JSON list of C-alpha atoms and ligand atoms in Angstrom, two decimals:
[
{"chain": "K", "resi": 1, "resn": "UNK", "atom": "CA", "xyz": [54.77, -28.22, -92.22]},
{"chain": "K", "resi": 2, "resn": "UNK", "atom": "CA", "xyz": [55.49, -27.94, -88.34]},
{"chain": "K", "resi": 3, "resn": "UNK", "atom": "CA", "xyz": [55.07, -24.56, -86.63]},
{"chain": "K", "resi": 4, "resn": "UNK", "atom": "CA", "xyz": [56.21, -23.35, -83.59]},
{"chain": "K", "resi": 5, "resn": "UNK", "atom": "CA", "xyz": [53.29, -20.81, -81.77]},
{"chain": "K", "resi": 6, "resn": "UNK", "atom": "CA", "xyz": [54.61, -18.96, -78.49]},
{"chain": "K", "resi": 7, "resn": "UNK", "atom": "CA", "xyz": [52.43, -17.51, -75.87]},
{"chain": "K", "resi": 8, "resn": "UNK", "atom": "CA", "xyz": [53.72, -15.34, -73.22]},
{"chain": "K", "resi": 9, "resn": "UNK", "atom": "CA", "xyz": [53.06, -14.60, -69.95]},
{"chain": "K", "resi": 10, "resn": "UNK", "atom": "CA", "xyz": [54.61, -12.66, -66.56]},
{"chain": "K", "resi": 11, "resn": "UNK", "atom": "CA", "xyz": [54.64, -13.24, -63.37]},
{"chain": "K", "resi": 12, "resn": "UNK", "atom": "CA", "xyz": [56.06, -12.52, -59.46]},
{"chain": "K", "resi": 13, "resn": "UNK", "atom": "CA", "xyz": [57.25, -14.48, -57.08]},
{"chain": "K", "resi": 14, "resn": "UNK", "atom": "CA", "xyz": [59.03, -14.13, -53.96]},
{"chain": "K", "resi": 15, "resn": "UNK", "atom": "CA", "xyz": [62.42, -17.24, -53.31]},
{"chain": "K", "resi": 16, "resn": "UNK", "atom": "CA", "xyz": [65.29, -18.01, -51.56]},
{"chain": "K", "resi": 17, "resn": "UNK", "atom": "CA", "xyz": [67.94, -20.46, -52.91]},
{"chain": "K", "resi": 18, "resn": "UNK", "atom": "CA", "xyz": [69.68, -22.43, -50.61]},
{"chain": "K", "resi": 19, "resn": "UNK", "atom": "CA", "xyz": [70.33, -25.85, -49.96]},
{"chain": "K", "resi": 20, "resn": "UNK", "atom": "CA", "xyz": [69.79, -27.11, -45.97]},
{"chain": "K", "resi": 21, "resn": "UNK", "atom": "CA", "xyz": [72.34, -29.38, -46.72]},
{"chain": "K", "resi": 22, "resn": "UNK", "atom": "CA", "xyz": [74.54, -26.56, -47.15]},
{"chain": "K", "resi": 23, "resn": "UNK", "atom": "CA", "xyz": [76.85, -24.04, -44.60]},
{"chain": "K", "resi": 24, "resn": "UNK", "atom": "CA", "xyz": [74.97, -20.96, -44.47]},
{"chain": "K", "resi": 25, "resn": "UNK", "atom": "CA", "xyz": [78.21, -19.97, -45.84]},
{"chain": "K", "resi": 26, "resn": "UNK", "atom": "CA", "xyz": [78.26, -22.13, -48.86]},
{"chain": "K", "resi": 27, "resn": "UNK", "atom": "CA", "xyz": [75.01, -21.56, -49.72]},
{"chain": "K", "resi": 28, "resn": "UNK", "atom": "CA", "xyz": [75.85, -17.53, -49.78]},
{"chain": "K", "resi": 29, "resn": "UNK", "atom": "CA", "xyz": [79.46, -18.87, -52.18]},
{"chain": "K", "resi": 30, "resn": "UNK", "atom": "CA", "xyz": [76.88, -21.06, -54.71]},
{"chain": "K", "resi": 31, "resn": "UNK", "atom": "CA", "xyz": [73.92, -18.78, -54.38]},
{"chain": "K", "resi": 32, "resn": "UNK", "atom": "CA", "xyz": [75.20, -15.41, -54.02]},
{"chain": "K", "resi": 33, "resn": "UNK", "atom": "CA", "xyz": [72.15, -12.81, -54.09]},
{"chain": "K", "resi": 34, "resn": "UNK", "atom": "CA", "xyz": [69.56, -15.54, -54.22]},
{"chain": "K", "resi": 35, "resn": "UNK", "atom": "CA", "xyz": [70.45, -16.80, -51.00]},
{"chain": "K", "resi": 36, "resn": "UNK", "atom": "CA", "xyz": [69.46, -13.94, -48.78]},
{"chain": "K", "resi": 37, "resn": "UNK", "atom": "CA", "xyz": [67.32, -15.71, -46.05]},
{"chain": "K", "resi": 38, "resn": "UNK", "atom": "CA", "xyz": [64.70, -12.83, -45.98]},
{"chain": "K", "resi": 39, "resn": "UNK", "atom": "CA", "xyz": [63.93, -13.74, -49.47]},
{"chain": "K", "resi": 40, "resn": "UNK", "atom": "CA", "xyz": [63.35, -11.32, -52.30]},
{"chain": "K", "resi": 41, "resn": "UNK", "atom": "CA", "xyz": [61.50, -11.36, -55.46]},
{"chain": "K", "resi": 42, "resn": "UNK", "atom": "CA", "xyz": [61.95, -11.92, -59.27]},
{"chain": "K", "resi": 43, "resn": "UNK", "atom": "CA", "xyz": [59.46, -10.29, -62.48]},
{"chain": "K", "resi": 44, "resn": "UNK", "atom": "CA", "xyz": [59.26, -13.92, -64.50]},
{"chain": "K", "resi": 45, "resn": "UNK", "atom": "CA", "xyz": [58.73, -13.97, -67.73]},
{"chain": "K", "resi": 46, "resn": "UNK", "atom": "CA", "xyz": [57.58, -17.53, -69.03]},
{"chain": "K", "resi": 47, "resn": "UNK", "atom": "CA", "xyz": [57.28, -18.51, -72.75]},
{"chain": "K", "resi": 48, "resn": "UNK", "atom": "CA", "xyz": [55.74, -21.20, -73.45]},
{"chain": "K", "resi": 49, "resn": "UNK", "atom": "CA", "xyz": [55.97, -22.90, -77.33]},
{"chain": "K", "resi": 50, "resn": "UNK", "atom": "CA", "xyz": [53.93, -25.63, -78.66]},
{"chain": "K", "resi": 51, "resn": "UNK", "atom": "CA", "xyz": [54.77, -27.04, -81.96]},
{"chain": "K", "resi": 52, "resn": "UNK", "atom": "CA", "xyz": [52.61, -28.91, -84.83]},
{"chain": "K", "resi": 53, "resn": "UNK", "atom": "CA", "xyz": [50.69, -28.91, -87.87]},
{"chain": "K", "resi": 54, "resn": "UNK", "atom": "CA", "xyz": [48.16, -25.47, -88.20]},
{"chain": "K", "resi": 55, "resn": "UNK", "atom": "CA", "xyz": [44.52, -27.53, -88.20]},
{"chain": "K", "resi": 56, "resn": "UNK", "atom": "CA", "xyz": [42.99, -27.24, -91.98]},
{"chain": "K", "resi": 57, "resn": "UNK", "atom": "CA", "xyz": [39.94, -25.42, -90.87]},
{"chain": "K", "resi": 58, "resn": "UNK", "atom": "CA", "xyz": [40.91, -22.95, -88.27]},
{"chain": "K", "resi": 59, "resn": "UNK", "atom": "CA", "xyz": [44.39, -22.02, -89.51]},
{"chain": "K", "resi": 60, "resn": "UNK", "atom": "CA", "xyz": [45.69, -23.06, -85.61]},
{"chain": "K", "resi": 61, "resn": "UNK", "atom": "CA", "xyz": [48.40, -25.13, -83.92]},
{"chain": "K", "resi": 62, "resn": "UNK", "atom": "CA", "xyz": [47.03, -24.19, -80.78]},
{"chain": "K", "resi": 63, "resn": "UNK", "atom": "CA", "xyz": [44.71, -21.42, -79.50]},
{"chain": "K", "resi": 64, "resn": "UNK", "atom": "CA", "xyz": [46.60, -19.53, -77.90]},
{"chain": "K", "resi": 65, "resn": "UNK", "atom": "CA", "xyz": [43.85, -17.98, -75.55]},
{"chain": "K", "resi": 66, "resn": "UNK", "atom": "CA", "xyz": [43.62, -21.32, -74.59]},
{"chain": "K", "resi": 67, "resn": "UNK", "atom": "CA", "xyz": [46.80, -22.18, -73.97]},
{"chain": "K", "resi": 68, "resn": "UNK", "atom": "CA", "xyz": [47.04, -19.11, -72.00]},
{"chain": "K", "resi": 69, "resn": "UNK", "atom": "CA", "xyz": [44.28, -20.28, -69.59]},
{"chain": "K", "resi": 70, "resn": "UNK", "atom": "CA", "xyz": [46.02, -23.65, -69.40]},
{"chain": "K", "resi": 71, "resn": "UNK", "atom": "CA", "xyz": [49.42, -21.87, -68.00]},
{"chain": "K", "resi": 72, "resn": "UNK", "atom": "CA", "xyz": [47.44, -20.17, -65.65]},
{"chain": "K", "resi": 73, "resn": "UNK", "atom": "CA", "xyz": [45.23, -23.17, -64.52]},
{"chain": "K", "resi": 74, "resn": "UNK", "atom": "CA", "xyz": [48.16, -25.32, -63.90]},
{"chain": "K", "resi": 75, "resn": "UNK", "atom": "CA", "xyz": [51.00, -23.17, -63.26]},
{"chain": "K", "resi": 76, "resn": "UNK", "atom": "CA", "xyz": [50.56, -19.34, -62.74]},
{"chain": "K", "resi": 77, "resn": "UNK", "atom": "CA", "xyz": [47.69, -19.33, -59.95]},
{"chain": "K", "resi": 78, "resn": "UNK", "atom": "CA", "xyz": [49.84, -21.24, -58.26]},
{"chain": "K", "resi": 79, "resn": "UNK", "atom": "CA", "xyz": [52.73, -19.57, -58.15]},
{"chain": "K", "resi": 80, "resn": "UNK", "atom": "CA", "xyz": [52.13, -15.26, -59.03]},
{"chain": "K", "resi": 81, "resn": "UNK", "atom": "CA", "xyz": [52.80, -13.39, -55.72]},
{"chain": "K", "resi": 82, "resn": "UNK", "atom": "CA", "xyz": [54.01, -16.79, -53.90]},
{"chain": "K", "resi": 83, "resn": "UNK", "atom": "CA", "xyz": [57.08, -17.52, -51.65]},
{"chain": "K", "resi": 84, "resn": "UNK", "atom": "CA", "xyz": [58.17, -20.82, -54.34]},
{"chain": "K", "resi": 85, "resn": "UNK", "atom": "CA", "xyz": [59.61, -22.31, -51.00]},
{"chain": "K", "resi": 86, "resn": "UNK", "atom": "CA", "xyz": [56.64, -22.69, -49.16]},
{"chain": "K", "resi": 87, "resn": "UNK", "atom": "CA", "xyz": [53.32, -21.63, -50.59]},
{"chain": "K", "resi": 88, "resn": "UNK", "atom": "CA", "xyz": [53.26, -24.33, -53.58]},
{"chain": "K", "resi": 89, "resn": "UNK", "atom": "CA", "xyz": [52.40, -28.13, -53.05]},
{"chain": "K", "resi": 90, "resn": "UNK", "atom": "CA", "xyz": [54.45, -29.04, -56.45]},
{"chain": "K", "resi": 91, "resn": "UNK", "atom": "CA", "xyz": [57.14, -27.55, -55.39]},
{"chain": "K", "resi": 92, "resn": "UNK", "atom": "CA", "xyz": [58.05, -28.55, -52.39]},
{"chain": "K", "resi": 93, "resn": "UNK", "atom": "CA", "xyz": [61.63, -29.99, -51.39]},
{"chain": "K", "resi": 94, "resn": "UNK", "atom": "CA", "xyz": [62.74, -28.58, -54.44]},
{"chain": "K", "resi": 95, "resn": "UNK", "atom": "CA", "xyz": [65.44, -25.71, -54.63]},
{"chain": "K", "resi": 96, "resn": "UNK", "atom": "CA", "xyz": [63.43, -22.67, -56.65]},
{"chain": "K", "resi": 97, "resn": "UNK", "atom": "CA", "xyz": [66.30, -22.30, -59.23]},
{"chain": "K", "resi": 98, "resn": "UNK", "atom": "CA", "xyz": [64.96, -20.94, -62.75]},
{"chain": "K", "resi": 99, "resn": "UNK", "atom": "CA", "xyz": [66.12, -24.34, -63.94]},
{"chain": "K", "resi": 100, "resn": "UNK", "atom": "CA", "xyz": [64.04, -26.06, -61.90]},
{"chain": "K", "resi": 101, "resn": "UNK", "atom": "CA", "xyz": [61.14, -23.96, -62.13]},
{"chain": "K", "resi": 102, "resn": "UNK", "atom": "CA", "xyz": [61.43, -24.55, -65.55]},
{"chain": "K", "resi": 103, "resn": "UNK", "atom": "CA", "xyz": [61.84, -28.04, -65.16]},
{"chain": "K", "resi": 104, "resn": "UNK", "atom": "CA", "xyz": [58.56, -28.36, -62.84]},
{"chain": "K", "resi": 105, "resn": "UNK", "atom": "CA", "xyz": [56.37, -26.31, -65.09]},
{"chain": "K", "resi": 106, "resn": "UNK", "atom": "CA", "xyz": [57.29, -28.48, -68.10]},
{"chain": "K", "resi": 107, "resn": "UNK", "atom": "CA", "xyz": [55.82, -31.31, -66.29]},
{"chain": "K", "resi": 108, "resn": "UNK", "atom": "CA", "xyz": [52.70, -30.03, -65.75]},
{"chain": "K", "resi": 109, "resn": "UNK", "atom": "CA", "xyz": [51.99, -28.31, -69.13]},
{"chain": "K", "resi": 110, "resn": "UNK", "atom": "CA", "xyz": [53.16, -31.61, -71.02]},
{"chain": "K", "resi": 111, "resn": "UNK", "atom": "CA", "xyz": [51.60, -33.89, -68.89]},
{"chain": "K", "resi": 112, "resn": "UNK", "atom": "CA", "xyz": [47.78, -31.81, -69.74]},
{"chain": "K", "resi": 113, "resn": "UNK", "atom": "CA", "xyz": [48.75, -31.26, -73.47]},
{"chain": "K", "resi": 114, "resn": "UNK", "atom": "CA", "xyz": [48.09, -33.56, -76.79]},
{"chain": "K", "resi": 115, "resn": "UNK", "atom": "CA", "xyz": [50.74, -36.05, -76.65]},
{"chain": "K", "resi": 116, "resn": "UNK", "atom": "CA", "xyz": [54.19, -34.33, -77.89]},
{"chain": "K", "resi": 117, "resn": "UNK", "atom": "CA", "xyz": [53.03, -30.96, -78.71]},
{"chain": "K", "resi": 118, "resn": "UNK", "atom": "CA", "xyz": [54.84, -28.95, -76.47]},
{"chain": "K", "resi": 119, "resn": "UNK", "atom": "CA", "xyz": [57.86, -27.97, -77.77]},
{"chain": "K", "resi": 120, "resn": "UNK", "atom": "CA", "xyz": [59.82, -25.58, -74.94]},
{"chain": "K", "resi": 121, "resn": "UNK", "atom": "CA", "xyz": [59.51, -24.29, -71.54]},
{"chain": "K", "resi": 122, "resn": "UNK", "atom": "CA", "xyz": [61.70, -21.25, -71.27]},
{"chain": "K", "resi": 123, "resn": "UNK", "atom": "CA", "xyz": [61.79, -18.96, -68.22]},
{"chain": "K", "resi": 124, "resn": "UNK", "atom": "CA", "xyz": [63.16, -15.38, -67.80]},
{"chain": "K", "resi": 125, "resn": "UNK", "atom": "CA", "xyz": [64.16, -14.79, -64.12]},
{"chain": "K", "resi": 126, "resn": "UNK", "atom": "CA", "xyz": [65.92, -11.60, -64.81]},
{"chain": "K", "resi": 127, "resn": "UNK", "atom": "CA", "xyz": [66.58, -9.41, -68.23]},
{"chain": "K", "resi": 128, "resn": "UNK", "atom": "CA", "xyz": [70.07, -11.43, -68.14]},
{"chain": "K", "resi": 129, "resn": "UNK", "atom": "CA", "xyz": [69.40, -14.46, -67.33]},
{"chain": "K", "resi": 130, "resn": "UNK", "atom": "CA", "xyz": [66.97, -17.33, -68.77]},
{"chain": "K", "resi": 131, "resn": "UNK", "atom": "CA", "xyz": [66.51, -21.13, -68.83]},
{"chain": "K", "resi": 132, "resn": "UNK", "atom": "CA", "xyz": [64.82, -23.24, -71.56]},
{"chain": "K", "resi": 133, "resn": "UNK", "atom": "CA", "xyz": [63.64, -26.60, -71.23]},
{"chain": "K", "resi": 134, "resn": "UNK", "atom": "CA", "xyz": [62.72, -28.55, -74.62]},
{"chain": "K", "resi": 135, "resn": "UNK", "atom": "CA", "xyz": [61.86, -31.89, -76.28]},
{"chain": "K", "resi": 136, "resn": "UNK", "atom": "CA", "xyz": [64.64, -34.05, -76.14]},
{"chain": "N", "resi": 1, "resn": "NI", "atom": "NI1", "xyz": [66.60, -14.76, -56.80]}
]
């Protein structure tokens, strides 16, 4: 019997989105908002699910205050209160889209957990919009 267990955490960060390859008008077409070159900021929520088989003797998948200090160790004290374009090494060259912030955080979580137990990466940027990377 295969559970899914959730923790959730918040955090800010400053972007811009644009693409140098890009007219500073196209970027402002494909962008819109996000593309403001003074940069702005965005309350993230991230949820973060692993999935297996509760361990006999302490009822767990996961502990989750564990998990919790993994997502911070390898992901949030990098980025909470950071410009994503140019304060974090793992990030670099890559356009700060919630899909790819997604993306990059799903990498380093799965890459530090037991061997397929995470199940999704899903990120909040706004209270309309979220992206969810999972499993294949
Ligand atoms: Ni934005």
């Amino acid at each position: 019997m295969a559970v899914l267990v959730t923790r959730r955490e918040t955090f800010s960060a400053g972007h811009t989105l644009f693409n140098p390859r890009f007219s500073e008008e196209r970027n402002r077409e494909i962008f819109g908002k996000c593309s403001n070159p003074s940069g702005h900021g965005h309350n993230y929520v991230l949820e973060v699910t692993v999935r297996g088989e509760p361990d006999e003797e302490t009822g767990f998948v996961f502990d989750l205050s564990e998990l919790s200090s993994l997502v911070w160790k390898l992901v949030l004290n990098d980025v909470d209160h950071r410009n994503l374009n140019v304060d974090v090494d793992w990030l670099r060259g890559v356009i700060p889209t919630t899909e790819n912030l997604a993306n990059a955080f799903w990498m380093r979580l799965d890459a530090n957990l037991p061997d397929g137990m995470l199940f999704s990466v899903r990120l909040q940027e706004t209270e309309k919009n979220s992206v969810e990377r999972r499993r294949d």
